[in-house]
Every structure is written in C-alpha cells, then in structure tokens.
Amino acid sequence: MSRYLLDKFLFTVDRDPELTERYREDPAGTVTWWEAEMANTLLNSTAAERTTWLAFDDDERRALAEHDHVALFTMGAHPFLTLTLFIAMFERDHGPMEYQRAYARAMDHLSMPYPDIST
Amino acid sequence: MAELVAVVASTHHPFYYRASTSTGADRPPFADEWVAKIERFRETLTAARPDVLVMVGSDHFHQLWLDNMPQFLVGKAPFFDANWHNEEREFGLPRMTLRGEEELAAHLLRDGLDRDFDLAFSNELRIDHSITCPIITLRPEADLPIVPVYTNIFAPPMPRPQRFVALGQALREMVESWDSDKRVAVIGTGHLSLELGGPRQFGEHGPDPEFDRKAVGWIANGDIEGCLAEVTLDSLHHPGNATHGFMDFMLMMGVAGAGQKADHVDTLDLFHTMEAYFTWYPQGDPR
C-alpha cells in the first residue's frame, strides 16, 4: 500500500487542468495511463531520472478508477488533496455547497480516530 | 535595531475575497458583517505603520511536496509571485506579486540556524492563500515587502506544538535583533477547529465550537501554558482533521509573549469554521 503514491496521483492531477478534466471524464483510463507514465516520474527532475519502484495495489487502483472518495479517505489518502480535486471535478454539477455537504454525508458512518495519513 | 510594532494572528479564509467582492444575489448574507470586522482588524495593522511584514503561513501542497518536505522554511527572494491555479479555480483568488525583504530574510536564516532552528530556505517561492489571505484582508494595497515563513501543519510527521511556540519566541528575538531602523509587523495565520475532506466538514459551525471557545481564550490572554497543557499533536485530531493549523496560532502566541493579552480580539462564527482575529502592540497601542 502506498499512501504516498495515492497522494502523488491526487497532487499531480489537481494541478494540471487538462489532467483534471481527463480524470473526470475517463477515470479508469486516466489511472491506467498515469500509473504507466507518471507514477515513477521524479517531479523536480528530468524524464531520464525515473523512479523504479512505485505502483498502486489493486484496492488503490480501484478506488481511484471509481472516483471513490470514501475509500480514498479510509486508505489514508490526504483528505485535503482528495477534497480539492473532487471539488474541481464535481462542484460544477451541483448548487452552492451542495457537493461539499454530500461529500461529507457519504462519510457519516466513519468515526474517530480517522485513518493515518502519514507517508 | 528594528522595532516590532505589531503582532497579528488570524484565521485565513479563502472565501473572504469572493464574499467581500461579490454583489447582488451572489453576495452571501454574512458578507457585510464579515467585511466590517475585517476593516476594523485592518485598522489595527495600519495604525502600527509597519515597513516590513513577516508572514507566517503554511503551503497547502502547492510548492512544498512530500518528496522534499521542510518543517520550517524562510522565503528569501526579491519577489514572491502568489496564488496557484487551484486557488483561482476554487476561491477566485487573484494572481499577485509581492516584494521580498531579503536582508531580513537573510538575518532570520542566519540567526535562526544559530539558535538551533534548522530553517530551510527558498529563493523562488510562489506563495499561497495562507499568506495572500491576510494580505488581502490586512493590507490589500500589497505594497509592503514581506518575508514568508512557512511551517508544516499539513504533512505528518510535524513538529510538536512546543516547537511552534519556541520558534515564535525566537522569531520575536530575531526580528528585534535585526540591525535596521525598520518597523516590522509579524502576521501569522492558522485555523481554529477545522475539518477538510472528512465527515464533519462544511457544517453549520466549525466542527468543535468548544475547542474554538477555549482556543480564543488562550490566544486572547496569551495563555501559552494553559494551551500547551491541553494541546498535543494527538489531541489536535479531535476538534477536526485540519486543526493542526492551530499550531500557527501557537507560534504567534510565542511571538506575542507569554501572558500578553491581545489589544484587539474579534471572532465571527461562520458555517464550516470560526474566524478569529488578534492584534498585539509590543510598543504600546498607537491608536
């Protein structure tokens, strides 16, 4: 399990407007492409300096491919990253604050302590 | 030596810019009261006539990332561009460019290292809403040079609350030992109880009004001892999953000094979070 890689996915997709739209429209395809092409990119370096060992496990791949923000939360993905990206993708389909409140309601069954988010 | 003319601690609410500039049906019902409180708060900084602003905030995974994460970082550059794509997208924040005060930044880095704070530095830092929100609320002209000081309240493992207080205490001594005739204000922003991305987010009030009440009391009275007796890295999970941002308020209590009552205290109970505003005048109230 790699909380770091989940966070890296959310971080890199959120900051790139084209990738944000692509993930909204084609989540499974974007996750497959991202894991193959982007997961092992060292972000502040050149393309040649690739990391060799980062990969999702099946549950992580599924949660991302299904836009399952509740599963991402329970896996310990950083809640700020997930929230920011999901607002960018889905707030537009709802009235003011509706999406943010529905996002919270979907997690009503979760209680303290929350999952560890350390990486 | 430089004079510390104001110590200012505030929540940073990214919705303020849009709420305060919107009109007609788009203007939220709480906007007028919010603007009035901010304008009173702004007067407390204006009255101190600062020349330089030390801005304590926390990068929200914009430039500082998990592959290379500093705990405390000082920005040393002639300019700081500001606000990021996702802050324009979600909050409507404007792009800004602020001047930097490199001499003070260099002094804080040298003096901080010599005081056993292993401060990281950045010579090309794009700052985010933790610093631009208080510029927008407190100094909308954005005309004063700044020294950004970033803290990690976001990515565990983080320094403990005691370390934030100690850095604040040291920061005050460092500012006051700067060989300059400039008037310096230290402005820091954090949060009271706050939940982001969890089940308690975006409620009618902040997630833990009782914590907020106690926190405002600690800050307003400079009660560092009482605050440290209750607040730990573990305890901060309970009021809301983003409440570690309160440690930036604790840093500012360190700057203001133990037992120092704030000269200006104000709060605003909004949905999702409580706003809180504090100003101390170490040289006496100039108003």
Tab-separated table of N, CA, C and O in Angstrom, chain B residues 40-146:
chain	number	residue	atom	x	y	z
B	40	ARG	N	-12.171	46.697	10.627
B	40	ARG	CA	-11.689	47.074	11.967
B	40	ARG	C	-10.339	46.413	12.256
B	40	ARG	O	-9.432	47.016	12.828
B	41	PHE	N	-10.228	45.158	11.858
B	41	PHE	CA	-8.978	44.407	12.054
B	41	PHE	C	-7.851	45.075	11.255
B	41	PHE	O	-6.740	45.262	11.756
B	42	ARG	N	-8.153	45.453	10.028
B	42	ARG	CA	-7.149	46.088	9.171
B	42	ARG	C	-6.610	47.367	9.812
B	42	ARG	O	-5.414	47.653	9.744
B	43	GLU	N	-7.504	48.117	10.448
B	43	GLU	CA	-7.076	49.371	11.089
B	43	GLU	C	-6.021	49.118	12.163
B	43	GLU	O	-5.166	49.979	12.412
B	44	THR	N	-6.064	47.940	12.782
B	44	THR	CA	-5.075	47.670	13.838
B	44	THR	C	-3.675	47.546	13.247
B	44	THR	O	-2.698	47.901	13.901
B	45	LEU	N	-3.567	47.029	12.035
B	45	LEU	CA	-2.251	46.958	11.386
B	45	LEU	C	-1.850	48.327	10.849
B	45	LEU	O	-0.706	48.766	11.032
B	46	THR	N	-2.789	49.002	10.205
B	46	THR	CA	-2.482	50.316	9.633
B	46	THR	C	-1.947	51.254	10.712
B	46	THR	O	-0.981	51.997	10.492
B	47	ALA	N	-2.564	51.202	11.903
B	47	ALA	CA	-2.181	52.110	12.985
B	47	ALA	C	-0.733	51.892	13.426
B	47	ALA	O	-0.086	52.815	13.948
B	48	ALA	N	-0.207	50.693	13.214
B	48	ALA	CA	1.161	50.394	13.652
B	48	ALA	C	2.209	50.896	12.653
B	48	ALA	O	3.402	50.866	12.945
B	49	ARG	N	1.799	51.343	11.488
B	49	ARG	CA	2.667	51.899	10.451
B	49	ARG	C	3.899	51.003	10.165
B	49	ARG	O	5.048	51.447	10.243
B	50	PRO	N	3.659	49.754	9.800
B	50	PRO	CA	4.795	48.872	9.532
B	50	PRO	C	5.477	49.214	8.199
B	50	PRO	O	4.848	49.725	7.280
B	51	ASP	N	6.787	48.883	8.138
B	51	ASP	CA	7.539	48.992	6.884
B	51	ASP	C	7.717	47.628	6.214
B	51	ASP	O	7.940	47.552	5.004
B	52	VAL	N	7.710	46.590	7.029
B	52	VAL	CA	8.015	45.235	6.567
B	52	VAL	C	7.061	44.267	7.261
B	52	VAL	O	6.739	44.466	8.440
B	53	LEU	N	6.652	43.234	6.538
B	53	LEU	CA	5.765	42.223	7.122
B	53	LEU	C	6.446	40.850	7.085
B	53	LEU	O	6.827	40.384	6.012
B	54	VAL	N	6.593	40.240	8.243
B	54	VAL	CA	6.973	38.822	8.297
B	54	VAL	C	5.676	38.038	8.281
B	54	VAL	O	4.800	38.258	9.132
B	55	MET	N	5.516	37.160	7.312
B	55	MET	CA	4.233	36.484	7.091
B	55	MET	C	4.369	34.992	7.382
B	55	MET	O	5.018	34.261	6.620
B	56	VAL	N	3.768	34.543	8.463
B	56	VAL	CA	3.834	33.131	8.837
B	56	VAL	C	2.606	32.412	8.286
B	56	VAL	O	1.465	32.825	8.559
B	57	GLY	N	2.837	31.393	7.512
B	57	GLY	CA	1.734	30.619	6.951
B	57	GLY	C	2.189	29.199	6.654
B	57	GLY	O	3.247	28.764	7.134
B	58	SER	N	1.393	28.506	5.866
B	58	SER	CA	1.697	27.106	5.572
B	58	SER	C	1.281	26.783	4.147
B	58	SER	O	0.122	26.991	3.777
B	59	ASP	N	2.208	26.291	3.370
B	59	ASP	CA	1.918	25.893	1.997
B	59	ASP	C	0.953	24.706	1.993
B	59	ASP	O	1.146	23.740	2.731
B	60	HIS	N	-0.074	24.795	1.165
B	60	HIS	CA	-1.078	23.723	1.098
B	60	HIS	C	-0.763	22.782	-0.067
B	60	HIS	O	-1.528	22.685	-1.030
B	61	PHE	N	0.364	22.091	-0.008
B	61	PHE	CA	0.777	21.206	-1.106
B	61	PHE	C	0.749	21.945	-2.441
B	61	PHE	O	0.161	21.460	-3.417
B	62	HIS	N	1.359	23.117	-2.467
B	62	HIS	CA	1.488	23.803	-3.744
B	62	HIS	C	2.908	23.662	-4.264
B	62	HIS	O	3.142	23.019	-5.272
B	63	GLN	N	3.848	24.266	-3.546
B	63	GLN	CA	5.252	24.140	-3.957
B	63	GLN	C	5.997	23.122	-3.099
B	63	GLN	O	6.942	22.506	-3.564
B	64	LEU	N	5.581	22.985	-1.869
B	64	LEU	CA	6.255	22.045	-0.961
B	64	LEU	C	5.507	20.724	-1.008
B	64	LEU	O	4.311	20.661	-0.749
B	65	TRP	N	6.253	19.679	-1.325
B	65	TRP	CA	5.620	18.389	-1.595
B	65	TRP	C	6.344	17.274	-0.865
B	65	TRP	O	7.439	17.462	-0.351
B	66	LEU	N	5.703	16.127	-0.823
B	66	LEU	CA	6.156	15.020	0.015
B	66	LEU	C	7.496	14.426	-0.425
B	66	LEU	O	8.057	13.617	0.305
B	67	ASP	N	7.994	14.782	-1.601
B	67	ASP	CA	9.318	14.264	-1.985
B	67	ASP	C	10.451	15.097	-1.390
B	67	ASP	O	11.625	14.746	-1.560
B	68	ASN	N	10.073	16.192	-0.690
B	68	ASN	CA	11.133	17.090	-0.213
B	68	ASN	C	10.482	18.107	0.723
B	68	ASN	O	10.356	19.267	0.381
B	69	MET	N	10.103	17.660	1.910
B	69	MET	CA	9.201	18.465	2.733
B	69	MET	C	9.939	19.107	3.910
B	69	MET	O	10.395	18.417	4.810
B	70	PRO	N	10.071	20.425	3.914
B	70	PRO	CA	10.678	21.091	5.067
B	70	PRO	C	9.675	21.275	6.198
B	70	PRO	O	8.468	21.359	5.956
B	71	GLN	N	10.164	21.343	7.424
B	71	GLN	CA	9.283	21.630	8.570
B	71	GLN	C	9.074	23.134	8.723
B	71	GLN	O	7.960	23.588	8.946
B	72	PHE	N	10.166	23.895	8.615
B	72	PHE	CA	10.075	25.365	8.677
B	72	PHE	C	10.943	25.923	7.548
B	72	PHE	O	12.076	25.460	7.353
B	73	LEU	N	10.416	26.874	6.825
B	73	LEU	CA	11.121	27.398	5.653
B	73	LEU	C	10.944	28.914	5.574
B	73	LEU	O	9.845	29.427	5.787
B	74	VAL	N	12.041	29.598	5.258
B	74	VAL	CA	12.015	31.056	5.077
B	74	VAL	C	12.202	31.355	3.592
B	74	VAL	O	13.108	30.813	2.953
B	75	GLY	N	11.353	32.205	3.050
B	75	GLY	CA	11.500	32.634	1.663
B	75	GLY	C	12.445	33.818	1.582
B	75	GLY	O	12.237	34.824	2.262
B	76	LYS	N	13.496	33.670	0.787
B	76	LYS	CA	14.450	34.774	0.597
B	76	LYS	C	14.558	35.036	-0.899
B	76	LYS	O	15.229	34.305	-1.630
B	77	ALA	N	13.862	36.069	-1.329
B	77	ALA	CA	13.840	36.398	-2.757
B	77	ALA	C	13.391	37.847	-2.895
B	77	ALA	O	12.728	38.391	-2.004
B	78	PRO	N	13.753	38.489	-4.028
B	78	PRO	CA	13.333	39.884	-4.219
B	78	PRO	C	11.839	40.025	-4.491
B	78	PRO	O	11.267	41.089	-4.259
B	79	PHE	N	11.217	38.963	-4.979
B	79	PHE	CA	9.784	38.995	-5.267
B	79	PHE	C	9.175	37.628	-4.957
B	79	PHE	O	9.861	36.603	-5.004
B	80	PHE	N	7.897	37.661	-4.673
B	80	PHE	CA	7.145	36.414	-4.498
B	80	PHE	C	5.874	36.494	-5.324
B	80	PHE	O	5.007	37.333	-5.051
B	81	ASP	N	5.789	35.668	-6.338
B	81	ASP	CA	4.508	35.544	-7.027
B	81	ASP	C	3.566	34.766	-6.127
B	81	ASP	O	3.995	34.024	-5.237
B	82	ALA	N	2.270	34.931	-6.398
B	82	ALA	CA	1.336	34.373	-5.439
B	82	ALA	C	0.071	33.829	-6.090
B	82	ALA	O	-0.366	34.315	-7.136
B	83	ASN	N	-0.449	32.899	-5.386
B	83	ASN	CA	-1.673	32.151	-5.646
B	83	ASN	C	-1.494	31.194	-6.819
B	83	ASN	O	-0.717	31.426	-7.735
B	84	TRP	N	-2.184	30.097	-6.699
B	84	TRP	CA	-1.983	28.937	-7.569
B	84	TRP	C	-3.279	28.640	-8.316
B	84	TRP	O	-4.356	29.040	-7.890
B	85	HIS	N	-3.099	27.884	-9.389
B	85	HIS	CA	-4.231	27.539	-10.246
B	85	HIS	C	-5.442	27.052	-9.454
B	85	HIS	O	-6.570	27.500	-9.691
B	86	ASN	N	-5.214	26.120	-8.515
B	86	ASN	CA	-6.401	25.570	-7.839
B	86	ASN	C	-7.034	26.573	-6.859
B	86	ASN	O	-8.192	26.417	-6.482
B	87	GLU	N	-6.291	27.624	-6.492
B	87	GLU	CA	-6.879	28.675	-5.648
B	87	GLU	C	-7.672	29.678	-6.485
B	87	GLU	O	-8.644	30.261	-6.004
B	88	GLU	N	-7.245	29.884	-7.707
B	88	GLU	CA	-8.054	30.691	-8.636
B	88	GLU	C	-9.341	29.928	-8.964
B	88	GLU	O	-10.431	30.492	-8.985
B	89	ARG	N	-9.185	28.647	-9.205
B	89	ARG	CA	-10.297	27.798	-9.624
B	89	ARG	C	-11.360	27.678	-8.536
B	89	ARG	O	-12.548	27.833	-8.794
B	90	GLU	N	-10.935	27.417	-7.310
B	90	GLU	CA	-11.895	27.123	-6.245
B	90	GLU	C	-12.353	28.374	-5.508
B	90	GLU	O	-13.506	28.454	-5.090
B	91	PHE	N	-11.460	29.352	-5.345
B	91	PHE	CA	-11.778	30.505	-4.496
B	91	PHE	C	-11.836	31.820	-5.261
B	91	PHE	O	-12.158	32.851	-4.669
B	92	GLY	N	-11.458	31.804	-6.529
B	92	GLY	CA	-11.432	33.048	-7.301
B	92	GLY	C	-10.343	34.007	-6.867
B	92	GLY	O	-10.443	35.223	-7.091
B	93	LEU	N	-9.268	33.495	-6.236
B	93	LEU	CA	-8.206	34.391	-5.765
B	93	LEU	C	-7.414	34.945	-6.941
B	93	LEU	O	-7.171	34.248	-7.924
B	94	PRO	N	-6.985	36.217	-6.832
B	94	PRO	CA	-6.237	36.829	-7.930
B	94	PRO	C	-4.756	36.440	-7.901
B	94	PRO	O	-4.226	36.057	-6.862
B	95	ARG	N	-4.118	36.544	-9.051
B	95	ARG	CA	-2.654	36.423	-9.079
B	95	ARG	C	-2.053	37.707	-8.509
B	95	ARG	O	-2.594	38.796	-8.732
B	96	MET	N	-0.971	37.583	-7.770
B	96	MET	CA	-0.348	38.739	-7.127
B	96	MET	C	1.168	38.592	-7.217
B	96	MET	O	1.681	37.483	-7.392
B	97	THR	N	1.871	39.703	-7.079
B	97	THR	CA	3.320	39.675	-6.895
B	97	THR	C	3.667	40.610	-5.749
B	97	THR	O	3.266	41.775	-5.757
B	98	LEU	N	4.362	40.075	-4.767
B	98	LEU	CA	4.746	40.858	-3.590
B	98	LEU	C	6.265	41.015	-3.576
B	98	LEU	O	6.990	40.112	-3.999
B	99	ARG	N	6.710	42.155	-3.089
B	99	ARG	CA	8.153	42.342	-2.935
B	99	ARG	C	8.658	41.580	-1.725
B	99	ARG	O	7.941	41.400	-0.747
B	100	GLY	N	9.910	41.145	-1.782
B	100	GLY	CA	10.541	40.480	-0.642
B	100	GLY	C	11.512	41.405	0.051
B	100	GLY	O	12.020	42.352	-0.545
B	101	GLU	N	11.784	41.137	1.328
B	101	GLU	CA	12.785	41.884	2.107
B	101	GLU	C	13.924	40.912	2.386
B	101	GLU	O	13.907	40.162	3.376
B	102	GLU	N	14.903	40.905	1.462
B	102	GLU	CA	15.940	39.873	1.534
B	102	GLU	C	16.884	40.042	2.715
B	102	GLU	O	17.416	39.057	3.233
B	103	GLU	N	17.121	41.291	3.113
B	103	GLU	CA	18.043	41.483	4.251
B	103	GLU	C	17.483	40.854	5.520
B	103	GLU	O	18.196	40.194	6.273
B	104	LEU	N	16.189	41.060	5.748
B	104	LEU	CA	15.586	40.454	6.938
B	104	LEU	C	15.521	38.932	6.799
B	104	LEU	O	15.762	38.201	7.771
B	105	ALA	N	15.232	38.465	5.585
B	105	ALA	CA	15.197	37.009	5.372
B	105	ALA	C	16.562	36.395	5.683
B	105	ALA	O	16.659	35.356	6.356
B	106	ALA	N	17.629	37.046	5.192
B	106	ALA	CA	18.985	36.533	5.438
B	106	ALA	C	19.288	36.542	6.939
B	106	ALA	O	19.883	35.597	7.474
B	107	HIS	N	18.854	37.596	7.607
B	107	HIS	CA	19.082	37.688	9.060
B	107	HIS	C	18.327	36.578	9.799
B	107	HIS	O	18.885	35.921	10.700
B	108	LEU	N	17.067	36.351	9.419
B	108	LEU	CA	16.293	35.300	10.101
B	108	LEU	C	16.932	33.928	9.880
B	108	LEU	O	16.980	33.094	10.798
B	109	LEU	N	17.425	33.705	8.674
B	109	LEU	CA	18.039	32.398	8.393
B	109	LEU	C	19.320	32.217	9.209
B	109	LEU	O	19.511	31.180	9.849
B	110	ARG	N	20.193	33.217	9.204
B	110	ARG	CA	21.462	33.098	9.929
B	110	ARG	C	21.205	32.965	11.439
B	110	ARG	O	21.718	32.074	12.114
B	111	ASP	N	20.376	33.881	11.936
B	111	ASP	CA	20.114	33.907	13.375
B	111	ASP	C	19.328	32.669	13.800
B	111	ASP	O	19.579	32.075	14.860
B	112	GLY	N	18.382	32.252	12.962
B	112	GLY	CA	17.594	31.063	13.284
B	112	GLY	C	18.458	29.815	13.359
B	112	GLY	O	18.331	28.997	14.286
B	113	LEU	N	19.358	29.662	12.376
B	113	LEU	CA	20.255	28.494	12.389
B	113	LEU	C	21.126	28.514	13.645
B	113	LEU	O	21.350	27.474	14.274
B	114	ASP	N	21.588	29.698	14.016
B	114	ASP	CA	22.453	29.814	15.192
B	114	ASP	C	21.686	29.569	16.489
B	114	ASP	O	22.295	29.325	17.539
B	115	ARG	N	20.355	29.656	16.418
B	115	ARG	CA	19.522	29.355	17.593
B	115	ARG	C	18.971	27.923	17.546
B	115	ARG	O	18.007	27.597	18.217
B	116	ASP	N	19.572	27.080	16.700
B	116	ASP	CA	19.206	25.658	16.599
B	116	ASP	C	17.861	25.404	15.942
B	116	ASP	O	17.245	24.358	16.180
B	117	PHE	N	17.386	26.330	15.142
B	117	PHE	CA	16.245	26.045	14.262
B	117	PHE	C	16.812	25.814	12.863
B	117	PHE	O	17.331	26.749	12.251
B	118	ASP	N	16.743	24.582	12.391
B	118	ASP	CA	17.354	24.256	11.100
B	118	ASP	C	16.413	24.666	9.981
B	118	ASP	O	15.751	23.843	9.347
B	119	LEU	N	16.375	25.959	9.743
B	119	LEU	CA	15.417	26.523	8.791
B	119	LEU	C	15.826	26.192	7.365
B	119	LEU	O	16.976	26.417	6.978
B	120	ALA	N	14.877	25.699	6.586
B	120	ALA	CA	15.091	25.555	5.149
B	120	ALA	C	14.870	26.921	4.502
B	120	ALA	O	14.321	27.838	5.127
B	121	PHE	N	15.303	27.048	3.255
B	121	PHE	CA	15.050	28.320	2.571
B	121	PHE	C	14.673	28.075	1.124
B	121	PHE	O	14.921	27.010	0.560
B	122	SER	N	14.051	29.094	0.555
B	122	SER	CA	13.681	29.033	-0.861
B	122	SER	C	13.979	30.379	-1.489
B	122	SER	O	13.596	31.417	-0.951
B	123	ASN	N	14.652	30.342	-2.636
B	123	ASN	CA	14.954	31.562	-3.392
B	123	ASN	C	13.975	31.775	-4.546
B	123	ASN	O	14.147	32.713	-5.334
B	124	GLU	N	12.998	30.898	-4.680
B	124	GLU	CA	11.964	31.070	-5.712
B	124	GLU	C	10.695	30.409	-5.174
B	124	GLU	O	10.460	29.229	-5.378
B	125	LEU	N	9.932	31.203	-4.463
B	125	LEU	CA	8.786	30.655	-3.742
B	125	LEU	C	7.518	31.307	-4.263
B	125	LEU	O	7.397	32.537	-4.253
B	126	ARG	N	6.609	30.497	-4.726
B	126	ARG	CA	5.286	31.013	-5.096
B	126	ARG	C	4.385	30.792	-3.892
B	126	ARG	O	4.138	29.652	-3.501
B	127	ILE	N	3.935	31.883	-3.288
B	127	ILE	CA	3.212	31.746	-2.030
B	127	ILE	C	1.726	31.489	-2.289
B	127	ILE	O	1.214	31.759	-3.373
B	128	ASP	N	1.062	30.981	-1.278
B	128	ASP	CA	-0.338	30.593	-1.468
B	128	ASP	C	-1.257	31.358	-0.509
B	128	ASP	O	-0.842	32.313	0.151
B	129	HIS	N	-2.507	30.924	-0.415
B	129	HIS	CA	-3.512	31.735	0.272
B	129	HIS	C	-3.281	31.853	1.777
B	129	HIS	O	-3.883	32.702	2.414
B	130	SER	N	-2.428	31.004	2.349
B	130	SER	CA	-2.144	31.180	3.777
B	130	SER	C	-1.444	32.515	4.020
B	130	SER	O	-1.508	33.065	5.124
B	131	ILE	N	-0.790	33.044	3.005
B	131	ILE	CA	-0.126	34.350	3.118
B	131	ILE	C	-0.895	35.428	2.358
B	131	ILE	O	-0.979	36.571	2.804
B	132	THR	N	-1.497	35.084	1.237
B	132	THR	CA	-2.205	36.138	0.496
B	132	THR	C	-3.543	36.490	1.138
B	132	THR	O	-3.988	37.637	1.006
B	133	CYS	N	-4.194	35.562	1.823
B	133	CYS	CA	-5.453	35.944	2.500
B	133	CYS	C	-5.215	37.087	3.495
B	133	CYS	O	-5.958	38.071	3.468
B	134	PRO	N	-4.217	36.993	4.375
B	134	PRO	CA	-4.010	38.142	5.266
B	134	PRO	C	-3.506	39.391	4.544
B	134	PRO	O	-3.728	40.506	5.033
B	135	ILE	N	-2.841	39.254	3.408
B	135	ILE	CA	-2.515	40.456	2.631
B	135	ILE	C	-3.828	41.094	2.162
B	135	ILE	O	-4.039	42.308	2.286
B	136	ILE	N	-4.724	40.279	1.644
B	136	ILE	CA	-6.000	40.794	1.126
B	136	ILE	C	-6.828	41.428	2.250
B	136	ILE	O	-7.448	42.478	2.063
B	137	THR	N	-6.831	40.808	3.424
B	137	THR	CA	-7.657	41.357	4.495
B	137	THR	C	-6.969	42.536	5.191
B	137	THR	O	-7.620	43.529	5.501
B	138	LEU	N	-5.665	42.435	5.426
B	138	LEU	CA	-4.988	43.397	6.300
B	138	LEU	C	-4.229	44.492	5.558
B	138	LEU	O	-4.019	45.578	6.094
B	139	ARG	N	-3.795	44.216	4.358
B	139	ARG	CA	-3.002	45.188	3.609
B	139	ARG	C	-3.303	45.007	2.121
B	139	ARG	O	-2.430	44.598	1.340
B	140	PRO	N	-4.534	45.306	1.716
B	140	PRO	CA	-4.936	44.998	0.339
B	140	PRO	C	-4.126	45.756	-0.708
B	140	PRO	O	-4.077	45.322	-1.866
B	141	GLU	N	-3.467	46.854	-0.311
B	141	GLU	CA	-2.581	47.539	-1.262
B	141	GLU	C	-1.408	46.634	-1.650
B	141	GLU	O	-0.778	46.866	-2.691
B	142	ALA	N	-1.093	45.668	-0.835
B	142	ALA	CA	0.009	44.725	-1.102
B	142	ALA	C	1.280	45.485	-1.463
B	142	ALA	O	2.010	45.108	-2.379
B	143	ASP	N	1.562	46.538	-0.704
B	143	ASP	CA	2.655	47.442	-1.058
B	143	ASP	C	3.896	47.281	-0.181
B	143	ASP	O	4.896	47.949	-0.419
B	144	LEU	N	3.835	46.440	0.834
B	144	LEU	CA	4.976	46.304	1.742
B	144	LEU	C	5.778	45.047	1.419
B	144	LEU	O	5.196	44.017	1.059
B	145	PRO	N	7.100	45.126	1.573
B	145	PRO	CA	7.908	43.922	1.356
B	145	PRO	C	7.656	42.900	2.468
B	145	PRO	O	7.364	43.278	3.606
B	146	ILE	N	7.788	41.652	2.118
B	146	ILE	CA	7.477	40.572	3.061
B	146	ILE	C	8.641	39.592	3.198
B	146	ILE	O	9.525	39.535	2.331
